[in-house]
PDB file of C-alpha atoms in Angstrom:
ATOM      1  CA  UNK K   1      11.238 -11.438  16.749  1.00 58.00           C
ATOM      2  CA  UNK K   2       9.739 -10.235  13.415  1.00 71.00           C
ATOM      3  CA  UNK K   3      11.803  -9.334  10.457  1.00 80.00           C
ATOM      4  CA  UNK K   4      10.879  -8.281   6.693  1.00 83.00           C
ATOM      5  CA  UNK K   5      13.697 -10.790   5.489  1.00 84.00           C
ATOM      6  CA  UNK K   6      12.067 -13.966   7.332  1.00 79.00           C
ATOM      7  CA  UNK K   7       9.414 -15.328   4.624  1.00 85.00           C
ATOM      8  CA  UNK K   8       8.777 -18.582   3.661  1.00 87.00           C
ATOM      9  CA  UNK K   9       6.797 -20.425   0.940  1.00 90.00           C
ATOM     10  CA  UNK K  10       3.319 -21.347   2.095  1.00 91.00           C
ATOM     11  CA  UNK K  11       2.651 -24.972   3.238  1.00 90.00           C
ATOM     12  CA  UNK K  12      -0.649 -26.657   4.121  1.00 88.00           C
ATOM     13  CA  UNK K  13       0.834 -28.163   7.228  1.00 87.00           C
ATOM     14  CA  UNK K  14       1.649 -24.861   8.975  1.00 90.00           C
ATOM     15  CA  UNK K  15      -0.688 -22.780  11.055  1.00 91.00           C
ATOM     16  CA  UNK K  16      -0.340 -19.048  10.143  1.00 92.00           C
ATOM     17  CA  UNK K  17      -1.262 -15.975  12.586  1.00 92.00           C
ATOM     18  CA  UNK K  18      -2.303 -12.645  12.012  1.00 92.00           C
ATOM     19  CA  UNK K  19       0.181 -10.626   9.815  1.00 92.00           C
ATOM     20  CA  UNK K  20       2.407 -13.692   8.793  1.00 93.00           C
ATOM     21  CA  UNK K  21       4.114 -13.295   5.425  1.00 93.00           C
ATOM     22  CA  UNK K  22       4.258 -15.776   2.645  1.00 93.00           C
ATOM     23  CA  UNK K  23       5.208 -16.624  -0.682  1.00 93.00           C
ATOM     24  CA  UNK K  24       2.748 -18.073  -2.944  1.00 91.00           C
ATOM     25  CA  UNK K  25       2.693 -18.774  -6.818  1.00 87.00           C
ATOM     26  CA  UNK K  26       0.056 -17.167  -8.905  1.00 80.00           C
ATOM     27  CA  UNK K  27       0.565 -18.468 -12.566  1.00 77.00           C
ATOM     28  CA  UNK K  28       4.095 -18.053 -12.923  1.00 81.00           C
ATOM     29  CA  UNK K  29       4.569 -15.179 -10.618  1.00 83.00           C
ATOM     30  CA  UNK K  30       5.511 -15.406  -6.841  1.00 87.00           C
ATOM     31  CA  UNK K  31       3.372 -13.311  -4.923  1.00 90.00           C
ATOM     32  CA  UNK K  32       3.522 -12.324  -1.377  1.00 93.00           C
ATOM     33  CA  UNK K  33       0.344 -12.553   0.916  1.00 94.00           C
ATOM     34  CA  UNK K  34      -0.146 -11.417   4.328  1.00 94.00           C
ATOM     35  CA  UNK K  35      -2.222 -13.229   6.935  1.00 94.00           C
ATOM     36  CA  UNK K  36      -5.532 -11.128   8.283  1.00 93.00           C
ATOM     37  CA  UNK K  37      -6.572 -14.137  10.726  1.00 91.00           C
ATOM     38  CA  UNK K  38      -4.895 -17.306  12.289  1.00 91.00           C
ATOM     39  CA  UNK K  39      -5.481 -19.934   9.814  1.00 85.00           C
ATOM     40  CA  UNK K  40      -4.701 -23.710   9.174  1.00 82.00           C
ATOM     41  CA  UNK K  41      -4.732 -25.140   5.554  1.00 85.00           C
ATOM     42  CA  UNK K  42      -6.295 -22.088   3.942  1.00 88.00           C
ATOM     43  CA  UNK K  43      -4.409 -21.440   0.477  1.00 90.00           C
ATOM     44  CA  UNK K  44      -3.700 -17.992  -0.068  1.00 91.00           C
ATOM     45  CA  UNK K  45      -5.762 -16.255  -2.681  1.00 86.00           C
ATOM     46  CA  UNK K  46      -7.340 -13.294  -3.646  1.00 83.00           C
ATOM     47  CA  UNK K  47     -10.779 -12.728  -1.884  1.00 82.00           C
ATOM     48  CA  UNK K  48      -9.961 -14.902   1.103  1.00 87.00           C
ATOM     49  CA  UNK K  49     -10.683 -13.905   4.605  1.00 89.00           C
ATOM     50  CA  UNK K  50      -7.634 -15.132   5.501  1.00 93.00           C
ATOM     51  CA  UNK K  51      -5.114 -13.484   3.058  1.00 94.00           C
ATOM     52  CA  UNK K  52      -4.693 -10.308   1.409  1.00 93.00           C
ATOM     53  CA  UNK K  53      -2.044  -8.377  -0.605  1.00 93.00           C
ATOM     54  CA  UNK K  54      -2.950  -9.223  -4.006  1.00 90.00           C
ATOM     55  CA  UNK K  55      -5.949  -7.644  -5.865  1.00 87.00           C
ATOM     56  CA  UNK K  56      -7.478  -8.041  -9.419  1.00 82.00           C
ATOM     57  CA  UNK K  57      -9.305  -5.204 -10.931  1.00 76.00           C
ATOM     58  CA  UNK K  58     -12.726  -5.870 -12.528  1.00 74.00           C
ATOM     59  CA  UNK K  59     -11.196  -4.106 -15.754  1.00 74.00           C
ATOM     60  CA  UNK K  60      -8.132  -6.465 -15.976  1.00 74.00           C
ATOM     61  CA  UNK K  61      -7.184 -10.217 -15.423  1.00 74.00           C
ATOM     62  CA  UNK K  62      -3.766  -9.172 -14.142  1.00 80.00           C
ATOM     63  CA  UNK K  63      -3.163  -9.501 -10.436  1.00 82.00           C
ATOM     64  CA  UNK K  64      -1.860  -6.353  -8.612  1.00 88.00           C
ATOM     65  CA  UNK K  65      -0.237  -5.770  -5.578  1.00 92.00           C
ATOM     66  CA  UNK K  66      -2.573  -4.378  -2.864  1.00 94.00           C
ATOM     67  CA  UNK K  67      -1.735  -2.337   0.187  1.00 96.00           C
ATOM     68  CA  UNK K  68      -5.011  -3.179   2.221  1.00 95.00           C
ATOM     69  CA  UNK K  69      -3.766  -1.820   5.708  1.00 94.00           C
ATOM     70  CA  UNK K  70      -5.989   1.190   6.987  1.00 92.00           C
ATOM     71  CA  UNK K  71      -4.355   4.368   8.242  1.00 93.00           C
ATOM     72  CA  UNK K  72      -5.282   5.974  11.563  1.00 90.00           C
ATOM     73  CA  UNK K  73      -7.260   8.796  11.636  1.00 79.00           C
ATOM     74  CA  UNK K  74      -4.453  11.212  10.580  1.00 78.00           C
ATOM     75  CA  UNK K  75      -4.508  11.446   6.879  1.00 86.00           C
ATOM     76  CA  UNK K  76      -3.266  14.189   5.237  1.00 88.00           C
ATOM     77  CA  UNK K  77      -4.206  14.738   1.236  1.00 90.00           C
ATOM     78  CA  UNK K  78      -2.349  17.012  -0.882  1.00 89.00           C
ATOM     79  CA  UNK K  79      -3.948  17.561  -4.162  1.00 89.00           C
ATOM     80  CA  UNK K  80      -2.015  19.895  -6.601  1.00 83.00           C
ATOM     81  CA  UNK K  81      -3.178  19.858 -10.259  1.00 87.00           C
ATOM     82  CA  UNK K  82      -0.275  20.018 -12.763  1.00 87.00           C
ATOM     83  CA  UNK K  83      -0.935  23.066 -14.940  1.00 89.00           C
ATOM     84  CA  UNK K  84       0.624  25.105 -17.691  1.00 90.00           C
ATOM     85  CA  UNK K  85       0.496  28.795 -17.069  1.00 91.00           C
ATOM     86  CA  UNK K  86       1.026  31.177 -19.981  1.00 91.00           C
ATOM     87  CA  UNK K  87       1.458  35.050 -19.161  1.00 90.00           C
ATOM     88  CA  UNK K  88       0.016  37.455 -21.542  1.00 89.00           C
ATOM     89  CA  UNK K  89       0.005  41.273 -21.442  1.00 86.00           C
ATOM     90  CA  UNK K  90      -1.590  43.327 -18.876  1.00 88.00           C
ATOM     91  CA  UNK K  91      -1.523  40.985 -16.183  1.00 86.00           C
ATOM     92  CA  UNK K  92      -3.654  38.540 -18.111  1.00 90.00           C
ATOM     93  CA  UNK K  93      -2.797  34.690 -17.979  1.00 91.00           C
ATOM     94  CA  UNK K  94      -4.076  31.735 -19.628  1.00 91.00           C
ATOM     95  CA  UNK K  95      -3.820  28.178 -17.558  1.00 90.00           C
ATOM     96  CA  UNK K  96      -4.271  24.806 -19.074  1.00 89.00           C
ATOM     97  CA  UNK K  97      -3.773  21.171 -17.856  1.00 88.00           C
ATOM     98  CA  UNK K  98      -0.729  19.620 -18.061  1.00 86.00           C
ATOM     99  CA  UNK K  99      -1.168  16.202 -19.472  1.00 81.00           C
ATOM    100  CA  UNK K 100      -4.062  13.609 -19.607  1.00 83.00           C
ATOM    101  CA  UNK K 101      -4.118  13.015 -15.944  1.00 83.00           C
ATOM    102  CA  UNK K 102      -2.805  15.977 -14.241  1.00 87.00           C
ATOM    103  CA  UNK K 103      -4.552  15.992 -11.094  1.00 89.00           C
ATOM    104  CA  UNK K 104      -2.463  13.397  -8.709  1.00 90.00           C
ATOM    105  CA  UNK K 105      -2.744  12.893  -5.266  1.00 92.00           C
ATOM    106  CA  UNK K 106      -0.269  12.496  -2.230  1.00 93.00           C
ATOM    107  CA  UNK K 107      -0.813  11.132   1.205  1.00 93.00           C
ATOM    108  CA  UNK K 108       0.934  11.416   4.564  1.00 94.00           C
ATOM    109  CA  UNK K 109      -0.344   8.482   6.453  1.00 94.00           C
ATOM    110  CA  UNK K 110      -0.093   7.795   9.845  1.00 94.00           C
ATOM    111  CA  UNK K 111      -0.265   3.966  10.907  1.00 95.00           C
ATOM    112  CA  UNK K 112      -0.263   4.210  15.356  1.00 94.00           C
ATOM    113  CA  UNK K 113       0.192   1.664  18.144  1.00 95.00           C
ATOM    114  CA  UNK K 114       0.853  -1.487  15.853  1.00 95.00           C
ATOM    115  CA  UNK K 115       2.294  -4.545  17.121  1.00 95.00           C
ATOM    116  CA  UNK K 116       5.451  -5.563  16.032  1.00 95.00           C
ATOM    117  CA  UNK K 117       4.018  -8.119  13.372  1.00 94.00           C
ATOM    118  CA  UNK K 118       1.687  -5.635  12.051  1.00 95.00           C
ATOM    119  CA  UNK K 119       4.479  -3.059  11.629  1.00 96.00           C
ATOM    120  CA  UNK K 120       6.874  -6.037  10.006  1.00 95.00           C
ATOM    121  CA  UNK K 121       4.289  -6.704   7.664  1.00 95.00           C
ATOM    122  CA  UNK K 122       3.626  -3.180   6.483  1.00 96.00           C
ATOM    123  CA  UNK K 123       7.275  -2.646   6.305  1.00 96.00           C
ATOM    124  CA  UNK K 124       7.933  -5.491   4.064  1.00 96.00           C
ATOM    125  CA  UNK K 125       5.052  -4.664   1.763  1.00 96.00           C
ATOM    126  CA  UNK K 126       6.637  -1.229   1.164  1.00 96.00           C
ATOM    127  CA  UNK K 127      10.357  -2.346   1.394  1.00 95.00           C
ATOM    128  CA  UNK K 128       9.811  -5.338  -1.391  1.00 93.00           C
ATOM    129  CA  UNK K 129       8.488  -2.571  -3.831  1.00 93.00           C
ATOM    130  CA  UNK K 130      11.944  -0.202  -3.199  1.00 92.00           C
ATOM    131  CA  UNK K 131      10.295   2.951  -3.812  1.00 92.00           C
ATOM    132  CA  UNK K 132       9.556   2.304  -7.674  1.00 93.00           C
ATOM    133  CA  UNK K 133       7.247  -0.828  -8.325  1.00 94.00           C
ATOM    134  CA  UNK K 134       3.470   0.464  -8.330  1.00 95.00           C
ATOM    135  CA  UNK K 135       0.760  -0.842  -5.903  1.00 96.00           C
ATOM    136  CA  UNK K 136      -2.961  -0.210  -5.633  1.00 95.00           C
ATOM    137  CA  UNK K 137      -4.517   1.380  -2.478  1.00 95.00           C
ATOM    138  CA  UNK K 138      -7.962   2.411  -1.564  1.00 93.00           C
ATOM    139  CA  UNK K 139      -7.779   6.420  -1.413  1.00 90.00           C
ATOM    140  CA  UNK K 140      -9.292   7.418   1.751  1.00 87.00           C
ATOM    141  CA  UNK K 141     -12.377   9.539   1.875  1.00 83.00           C
ATOM    142  CA  UNK K 142     -13.468  11.749   0.036  1.00 86.00           C
ATOM    143  CA  UNK K 143     -11.602  10.282  -2.857  1.00 88.00           C
ATOM    144  CA  UNK K 144     -12.701   6.873  -2.246  1.00 87.00           C
ATOM    145  CA  UNK K 145     -11.384   5.140  -5.191  1.00 88.00           C
ATOM    146  CA  UNK K 146      -8.798   2.277  -6.014  1.00 89.00           C
ATOM    147  CA  UNK K 147      -5.539   4.250  -7.548  1.00 92.00           C
ATOM    148  CA  UNK K 148      -1.846   3.313  -8.250  1.00 94.00           C
ATOM    149  CA  UNK K 149       0.848   4.801  -5.542  1.00 96.00           C
ATOM    150  CA  UNK K 150       4.214   4.296  -4.745  1.00 97.00           C
ATOM    151  CA  UNK K 151       5.587   4.799  -1.297  1.00 97.00           C
ATOM    152  CA  UNK K 152       8.466   7.041  -1.373  1.00 95.00           C
ATOM    153  CA  UNK K 153       9.093   7.452   2.312  1.00 96.00           C
ATOM    154  CA  UNK K 154       8.540   5.012   5.198  1.00 96.00           C
ATOM    155  CA  UNK K 155       9.229   6.328   9.052  1.00 96.00           C
ATOM    156  CA  UNK K 156       9.589   3.201  11.697  1.00 95.00           C
ATOM    157  CA  UNK K 157       9.186   4.664  15.220  1.00 94.00           C
ATOM    158  CA  UNK K 158       9.618   1.999  17.992  1.00 94.00           C
ATOM    159  CA  UNK K 159       7.707   3.652  20.997  1.00 92.00           C
ATOM    160  CA  UNK K 160       8.238   0.767  23.238  1.00 91.00           C
ATOM    161  CA  UNK K 161       8.183  -2.994  23.391  1.00 91.00           C
ATOM    162  CA  UNK K 162       5.459  -4.489  20.643  1.00 90.00           C
ATOM    163  CA  UNK K 163       4.125  -0.797  20.092  1.00 94.00           C
ATOM    164  CA  UNK K 164       5.088   1.143  16.697  1.00 96.00           C
ATOM    165  CA  UNK K 165       3.999   4.055  14.831  1.00 95.00           C
ATOM    166  CA  UNK K 166       4.647   4.119  11.083  1.00 96.00           C
ATOM    167  CA  UNK K 167       4.338   7.285   8.828  1.00 95.00           C
ATOM    168  CA  UNK K 168       4.474   6.788   5.153  1.00 96.00           C
ATOM    169  CA  UNK K 169       4.139   8.864   1.976  1.00 96.00           C
ATOM    170  CA  UNK K 170       2.196   7.615  -1.025  1.00 96.00           C
ATOM    171  CA  UNK K 171       2.361   9.345  -4.291  1.00 95.00           C
ATOM    172  CA  UNK K 172      -0.153   8.659  -7.100  1.00 93.00           C
ATOM    173  CA  UNK K 173       1.228   7.575 -10.607  1.00 89.00           C
ATOM    174  CA  UNK K 174      -0.715   8.153 -13.632  1.00 82.00           C
TER     175      UNK K 174
END
């Protein structure tokens, strides 16, 4: 049975299966990596075809957590610009942007028909950040760019043996 609490340090001698979770040091920081394929002896690293979960952006040398799983086709995007509204006389009003980055995205994502190991890996990623730590996620089309998010809500639905649906709410952070 898979568990979000069942993680281990990566060992060269072990065989890993898809969606296995390991801890691996990057510099002085331990990072979680998630297997994308079965592998033997392939050390977790960014850009590997066997491991994902960490991303370094071109504009930075710092490694960031990366939510790489692709949602099902049910993706709801909410775009609500933050504005300041000033009411003037005779029904007139003036509207101004509220802040430098006033258009933040909110997503409702659905992941359907996941195996127990897939659901465990996604749940581990979200749970490990506790709703406060940011991660990078490729915003779906039509936005299509890496942005910082937090997951504010995750619902796990165990439909039947080895078949799960997950619903997640991602909020962009400036």
